[in-house]
mmCIF file of C-alpha atoms and ligand atoms in Angstrom:
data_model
loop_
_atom_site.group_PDB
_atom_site.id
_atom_site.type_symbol
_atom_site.label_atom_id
_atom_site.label_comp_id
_atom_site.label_asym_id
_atom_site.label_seq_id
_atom_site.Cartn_x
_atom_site.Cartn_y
_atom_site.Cartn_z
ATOM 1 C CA UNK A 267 143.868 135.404 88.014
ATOM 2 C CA UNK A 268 140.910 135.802 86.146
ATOM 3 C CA UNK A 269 141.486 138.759 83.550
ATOM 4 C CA UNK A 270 139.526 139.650 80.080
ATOM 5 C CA UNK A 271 140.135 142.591 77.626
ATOM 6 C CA UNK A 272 136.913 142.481 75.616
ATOM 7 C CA UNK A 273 136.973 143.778 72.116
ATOM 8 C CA UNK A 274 136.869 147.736 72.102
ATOM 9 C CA UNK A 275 139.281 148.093 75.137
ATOM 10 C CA UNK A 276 137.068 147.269 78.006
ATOM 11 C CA UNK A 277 138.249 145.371 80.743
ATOM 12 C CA UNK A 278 136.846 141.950 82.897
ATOM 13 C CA UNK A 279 138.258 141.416 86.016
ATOM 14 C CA UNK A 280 137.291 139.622 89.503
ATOM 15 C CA UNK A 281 135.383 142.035 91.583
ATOM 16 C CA UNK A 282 137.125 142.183 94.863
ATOM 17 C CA UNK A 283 136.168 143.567 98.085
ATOM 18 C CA UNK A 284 139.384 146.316 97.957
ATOM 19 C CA UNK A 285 137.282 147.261 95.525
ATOM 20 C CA UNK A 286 134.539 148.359 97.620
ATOM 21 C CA UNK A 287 135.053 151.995 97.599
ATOM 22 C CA UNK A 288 134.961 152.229 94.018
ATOM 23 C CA UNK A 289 132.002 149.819 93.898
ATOM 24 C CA UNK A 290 129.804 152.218 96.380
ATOM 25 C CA UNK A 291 130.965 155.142 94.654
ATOM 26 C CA UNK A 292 129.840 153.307 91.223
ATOM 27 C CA UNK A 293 126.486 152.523 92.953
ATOM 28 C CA UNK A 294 126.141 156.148 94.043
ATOM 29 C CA UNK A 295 126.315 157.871 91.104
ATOM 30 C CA UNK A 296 124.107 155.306 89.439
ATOM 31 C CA UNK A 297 121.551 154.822 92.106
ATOM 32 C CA UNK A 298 118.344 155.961 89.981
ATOM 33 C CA UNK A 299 119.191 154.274 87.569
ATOM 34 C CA UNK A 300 120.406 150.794 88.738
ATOM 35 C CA UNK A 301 117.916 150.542 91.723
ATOM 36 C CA UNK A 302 114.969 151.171 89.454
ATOM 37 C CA UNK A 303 115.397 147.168 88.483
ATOM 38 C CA UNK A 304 118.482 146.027 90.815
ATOM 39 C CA UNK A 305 117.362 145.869 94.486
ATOM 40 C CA UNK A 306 120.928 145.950 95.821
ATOM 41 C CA UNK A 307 121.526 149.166 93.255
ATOM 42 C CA UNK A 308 118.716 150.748 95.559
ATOM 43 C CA UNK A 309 119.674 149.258 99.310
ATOM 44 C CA UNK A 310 124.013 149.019 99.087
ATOM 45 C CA UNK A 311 124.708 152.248 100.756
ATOM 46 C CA UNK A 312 127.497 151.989 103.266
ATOM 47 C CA UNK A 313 131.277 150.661 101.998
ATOM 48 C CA UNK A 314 130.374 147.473 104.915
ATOM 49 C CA UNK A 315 127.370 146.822 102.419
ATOM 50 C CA UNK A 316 129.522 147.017 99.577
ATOM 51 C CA UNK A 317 132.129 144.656 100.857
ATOM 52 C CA UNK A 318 129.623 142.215 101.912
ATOM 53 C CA UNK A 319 127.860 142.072 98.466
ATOM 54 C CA UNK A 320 131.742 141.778 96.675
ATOM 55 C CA UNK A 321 132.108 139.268 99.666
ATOM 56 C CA UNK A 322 128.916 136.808 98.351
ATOM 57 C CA UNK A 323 130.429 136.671 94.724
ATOM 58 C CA UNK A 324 133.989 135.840 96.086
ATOM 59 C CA UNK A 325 132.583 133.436 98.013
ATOM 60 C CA UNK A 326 130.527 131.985 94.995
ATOM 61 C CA UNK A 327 134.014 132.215 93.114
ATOM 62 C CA UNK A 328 135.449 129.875 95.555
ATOM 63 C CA UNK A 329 132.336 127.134 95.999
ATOM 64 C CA UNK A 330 131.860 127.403 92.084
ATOM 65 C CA UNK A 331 134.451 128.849 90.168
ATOM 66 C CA UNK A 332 132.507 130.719 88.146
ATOM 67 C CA UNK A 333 133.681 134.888 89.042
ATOM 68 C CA UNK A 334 131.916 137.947 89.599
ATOM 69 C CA UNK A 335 133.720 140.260 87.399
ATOM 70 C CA UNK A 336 133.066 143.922 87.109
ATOM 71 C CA UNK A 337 133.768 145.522 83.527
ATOM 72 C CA UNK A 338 136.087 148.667 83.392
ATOM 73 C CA UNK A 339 136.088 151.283 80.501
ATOM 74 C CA UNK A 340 139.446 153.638 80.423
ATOM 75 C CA UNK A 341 140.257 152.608 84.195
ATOM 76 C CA UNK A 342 137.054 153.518 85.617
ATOM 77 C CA UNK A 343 134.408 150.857 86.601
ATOM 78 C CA UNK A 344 131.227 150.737 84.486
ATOM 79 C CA UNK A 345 129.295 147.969 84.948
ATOM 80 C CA UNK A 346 129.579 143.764 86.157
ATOM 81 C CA UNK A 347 128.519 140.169 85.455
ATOM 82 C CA UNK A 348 127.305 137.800 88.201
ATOM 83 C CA UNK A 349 125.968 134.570 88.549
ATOM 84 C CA UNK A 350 124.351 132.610 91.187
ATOM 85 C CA UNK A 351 125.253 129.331 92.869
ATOM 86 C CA UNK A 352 125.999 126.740 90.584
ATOM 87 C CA UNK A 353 123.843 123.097 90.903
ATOM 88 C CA UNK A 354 126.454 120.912 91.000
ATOM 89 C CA UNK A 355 123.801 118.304 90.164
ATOM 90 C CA UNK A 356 122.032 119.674 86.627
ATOM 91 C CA UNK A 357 125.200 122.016 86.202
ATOM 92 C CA UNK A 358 122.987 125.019 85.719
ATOM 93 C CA UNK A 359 123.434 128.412 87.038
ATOM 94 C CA UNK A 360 121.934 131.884 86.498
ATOM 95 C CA UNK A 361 123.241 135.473 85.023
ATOM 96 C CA UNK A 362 122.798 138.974 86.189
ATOM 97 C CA UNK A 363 124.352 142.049 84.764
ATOM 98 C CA UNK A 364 124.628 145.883 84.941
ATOM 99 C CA UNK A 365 126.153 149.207 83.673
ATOM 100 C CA UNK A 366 125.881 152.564 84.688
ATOM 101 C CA UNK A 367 123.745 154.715 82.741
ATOM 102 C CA UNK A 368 126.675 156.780 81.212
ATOM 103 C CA UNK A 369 128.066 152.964 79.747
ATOM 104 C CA UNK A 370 124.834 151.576 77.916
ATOM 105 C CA UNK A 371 124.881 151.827 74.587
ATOM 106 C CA UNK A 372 127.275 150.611 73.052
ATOM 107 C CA UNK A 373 127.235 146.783 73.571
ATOM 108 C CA UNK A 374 129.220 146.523 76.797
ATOM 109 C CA UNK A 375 127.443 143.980 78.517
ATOM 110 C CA UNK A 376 126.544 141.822 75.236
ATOM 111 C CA UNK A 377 130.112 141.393 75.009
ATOM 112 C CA UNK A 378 131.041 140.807 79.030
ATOM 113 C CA UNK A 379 128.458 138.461 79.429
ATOM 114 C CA UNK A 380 129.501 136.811 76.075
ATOM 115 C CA UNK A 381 133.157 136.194 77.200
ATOM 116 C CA UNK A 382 131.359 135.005 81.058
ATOM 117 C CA UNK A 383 129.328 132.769 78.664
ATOM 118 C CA UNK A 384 132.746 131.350 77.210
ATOM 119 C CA UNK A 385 133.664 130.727 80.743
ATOM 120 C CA UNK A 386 131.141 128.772 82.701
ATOM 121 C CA UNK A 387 130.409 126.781 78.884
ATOM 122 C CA UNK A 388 133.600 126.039 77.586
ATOM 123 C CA UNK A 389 135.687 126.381 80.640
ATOM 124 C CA UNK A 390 133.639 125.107 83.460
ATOM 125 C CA UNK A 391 131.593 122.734 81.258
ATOM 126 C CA UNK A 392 127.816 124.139 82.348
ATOM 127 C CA UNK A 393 125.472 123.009 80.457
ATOM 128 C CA UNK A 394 122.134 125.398 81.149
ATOM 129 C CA UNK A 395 122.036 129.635 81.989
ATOM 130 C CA UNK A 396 119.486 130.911 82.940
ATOM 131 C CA UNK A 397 118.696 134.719 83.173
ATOM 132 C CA UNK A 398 115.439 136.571 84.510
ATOM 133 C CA UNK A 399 114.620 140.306 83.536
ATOM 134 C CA UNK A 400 111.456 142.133 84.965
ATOM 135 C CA UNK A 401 108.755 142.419 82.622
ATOM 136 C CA UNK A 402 108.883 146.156 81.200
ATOM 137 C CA UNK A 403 113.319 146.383 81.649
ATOM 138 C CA UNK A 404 113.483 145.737 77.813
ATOM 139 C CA UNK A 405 116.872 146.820 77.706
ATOM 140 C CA UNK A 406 117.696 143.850 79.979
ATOM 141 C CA UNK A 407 115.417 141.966 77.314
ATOM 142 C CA UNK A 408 117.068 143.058 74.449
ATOM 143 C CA UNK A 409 120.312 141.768 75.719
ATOM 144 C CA UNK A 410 119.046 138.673 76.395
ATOM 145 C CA UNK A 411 117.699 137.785 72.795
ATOM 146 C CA UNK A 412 120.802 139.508 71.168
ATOM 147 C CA UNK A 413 122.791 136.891 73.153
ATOM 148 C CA UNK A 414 120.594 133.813 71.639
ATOM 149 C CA UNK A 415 118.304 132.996 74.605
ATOM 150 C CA UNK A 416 115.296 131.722 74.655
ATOM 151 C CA UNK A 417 112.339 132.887 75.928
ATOM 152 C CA UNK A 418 110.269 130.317 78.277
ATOM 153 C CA UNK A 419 107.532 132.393 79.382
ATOM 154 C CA UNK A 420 106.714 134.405 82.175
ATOM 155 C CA UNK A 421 107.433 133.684 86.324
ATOM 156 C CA UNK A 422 103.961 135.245 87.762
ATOM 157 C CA UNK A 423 104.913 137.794 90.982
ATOM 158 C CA UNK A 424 108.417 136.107 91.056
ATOM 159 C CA UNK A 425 110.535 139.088 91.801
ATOM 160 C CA UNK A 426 110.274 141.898 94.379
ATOM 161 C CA UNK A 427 111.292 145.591 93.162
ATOM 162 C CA UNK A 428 110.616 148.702 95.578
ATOM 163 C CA UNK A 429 108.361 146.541 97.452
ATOM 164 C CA UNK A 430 105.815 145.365 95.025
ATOM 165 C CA UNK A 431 105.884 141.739 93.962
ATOM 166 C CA UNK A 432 106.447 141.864 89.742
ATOM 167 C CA UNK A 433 106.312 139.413 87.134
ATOM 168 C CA UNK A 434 109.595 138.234 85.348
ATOM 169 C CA UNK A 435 111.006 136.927 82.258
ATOM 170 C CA UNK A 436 112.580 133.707 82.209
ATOM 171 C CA UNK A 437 115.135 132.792 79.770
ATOM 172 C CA UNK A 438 117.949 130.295 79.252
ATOM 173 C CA UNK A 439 120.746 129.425 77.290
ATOM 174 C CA UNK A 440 122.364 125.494 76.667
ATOM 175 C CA UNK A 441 125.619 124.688 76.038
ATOM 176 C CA UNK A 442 125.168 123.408 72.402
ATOM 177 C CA UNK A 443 122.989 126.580 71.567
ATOM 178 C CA UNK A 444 126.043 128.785 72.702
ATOM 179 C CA UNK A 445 128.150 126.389 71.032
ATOM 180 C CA UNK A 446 126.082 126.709 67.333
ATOM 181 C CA UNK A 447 125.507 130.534 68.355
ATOM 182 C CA UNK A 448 129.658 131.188 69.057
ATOM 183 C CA UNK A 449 129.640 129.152 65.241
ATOM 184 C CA UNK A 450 127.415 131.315 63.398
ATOM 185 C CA UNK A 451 129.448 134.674 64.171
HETATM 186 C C1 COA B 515 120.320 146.057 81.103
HETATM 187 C C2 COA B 515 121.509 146.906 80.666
HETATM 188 C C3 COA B 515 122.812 146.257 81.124
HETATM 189 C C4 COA B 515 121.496 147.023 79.126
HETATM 190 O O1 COA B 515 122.496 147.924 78.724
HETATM 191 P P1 COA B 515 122.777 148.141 77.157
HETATM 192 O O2 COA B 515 123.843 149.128 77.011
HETATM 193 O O3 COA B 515 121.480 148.370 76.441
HETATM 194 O O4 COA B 515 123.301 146.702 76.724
HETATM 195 P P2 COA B 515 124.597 146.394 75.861
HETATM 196 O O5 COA B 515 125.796 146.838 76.623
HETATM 197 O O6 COA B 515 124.523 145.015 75.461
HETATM 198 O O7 COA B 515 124.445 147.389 74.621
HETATM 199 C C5 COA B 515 123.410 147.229 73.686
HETATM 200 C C6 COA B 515 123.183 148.554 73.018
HETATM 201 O O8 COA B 515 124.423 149.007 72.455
HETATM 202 C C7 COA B 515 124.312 149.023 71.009
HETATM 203 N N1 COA B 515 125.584 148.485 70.509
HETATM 204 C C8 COA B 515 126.590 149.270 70.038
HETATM 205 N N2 COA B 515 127.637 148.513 69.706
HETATM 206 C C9 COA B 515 127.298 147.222 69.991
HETATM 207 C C10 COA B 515 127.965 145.975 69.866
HETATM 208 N N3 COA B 515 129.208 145.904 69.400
HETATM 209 N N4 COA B 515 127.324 144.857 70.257
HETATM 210 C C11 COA B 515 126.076 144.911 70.755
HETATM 211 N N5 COA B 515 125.381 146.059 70.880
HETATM 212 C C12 COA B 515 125.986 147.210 70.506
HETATM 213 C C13 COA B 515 123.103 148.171 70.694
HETATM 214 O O9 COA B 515 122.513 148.548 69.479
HETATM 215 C C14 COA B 515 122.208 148.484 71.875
HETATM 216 O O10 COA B 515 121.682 149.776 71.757
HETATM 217 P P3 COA B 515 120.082 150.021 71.647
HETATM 218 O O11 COA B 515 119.488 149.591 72.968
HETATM 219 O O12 COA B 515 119.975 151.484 71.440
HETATM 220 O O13 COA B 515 119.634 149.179 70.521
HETATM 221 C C15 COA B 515 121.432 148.345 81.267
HETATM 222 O O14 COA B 515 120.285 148.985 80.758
HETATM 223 C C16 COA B 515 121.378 148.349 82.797
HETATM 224 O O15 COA B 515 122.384 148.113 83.449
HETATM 225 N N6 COA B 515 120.201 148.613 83.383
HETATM 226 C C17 COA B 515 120.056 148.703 84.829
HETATM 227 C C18 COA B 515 120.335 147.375 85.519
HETATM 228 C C19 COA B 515 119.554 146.237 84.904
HETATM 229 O O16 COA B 515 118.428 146.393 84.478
HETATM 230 N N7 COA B 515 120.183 145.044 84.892
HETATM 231 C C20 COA B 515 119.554 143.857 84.359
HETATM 232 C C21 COA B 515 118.666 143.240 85.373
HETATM 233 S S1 COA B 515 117.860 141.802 84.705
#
């Protein structure tokens, strides 16, 4: 069972579908401000929608290994890590992330997607992460560079968000970067 207490008290653990109600209630009283640059954040509105989006990352747990955890602060749930299919063949895989507005701030995600990092490097033995941010969500940016990714330039029109096609960010992140990066802290 895949558990994590990061440092500061906040917790890692698989996202589930039981926890679907707590997901969609998450979603709800973030809406704004996750669907401005999360499409699901906008479209998951039912607990059926919930499930089936805590579904796709189970699923991905089981093909890949690599878990969808969601991060919980004091026993509530404030925010998550995912990644997308692995490639078996080049090893690589991308990472997504979120809080809710209440939870930004104060380094949250820096350090779940840190200890995810951990995971699919050392444990899992990846070797390339990838991560894509919208051109204009500096937050999303900034926690991008303060992990130690690099920039590779910009994907032309390679996202959607509320219907308009919108230029992203590509970074990525290599197992002996991470490595030399875990070294220098
Ligand atoms: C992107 C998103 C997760 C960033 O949240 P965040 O709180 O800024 O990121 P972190 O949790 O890493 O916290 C960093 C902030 O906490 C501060 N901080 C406090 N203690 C910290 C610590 N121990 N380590 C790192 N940062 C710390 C940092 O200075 C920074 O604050 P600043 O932006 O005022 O400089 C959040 O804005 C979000 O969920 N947005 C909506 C969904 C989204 O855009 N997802 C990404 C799609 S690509």
């Amino acid at each position: 069972m895949f558990k994590h207490t990061l440092e500061g008290g906040a917790e890692l653990r698989i996202l589930e579908t039981r926890h679907a109600v707590e997901f969609l209630k998450f979603i709800d009283e973030n809406r704004a401000f996750l669907g401005r640059w999360l499409r699901w954040g906008a479209e998951i509105r039912s607990i059926e929608e919930a499930e089936a989006f805590l579904r796709r990352g189970i699923t991905r747990y089981v093909e890949d290994g690599l878990p969808w955890v969601g991060i919980w602060l004091e026993g509530e749930l404030v925010g998550g890590v995912l990644f997308f299919p692995v490639d078996a063949r080049t090893l690589a895989t991308e990472v997504g992330y979120w809080l809710g507005e209440s939870a930004v701030g104060r380094g949250l995600v820096t350090r779940a997607v840190s200890a995810m990092l951990d995971y699919a490097f050392g444990t899992l033995g990846l070797h390339r992460v990838a991560l894509q941010a919208e051109v204009g969500n500096e937050k999303s940016v900034a926690v991008a560079r303060r992990l130690g990714f690099t920039e590779e330039g910009i994907r032309r029109a390679a996202g959607v968000n509320q219907g308009r096609y919108v230029d992203m960010a590509a970074f990525s992140l290599l197992a002996e970067e991470w490595v030399r990066t875990r070294c220098q802290r």
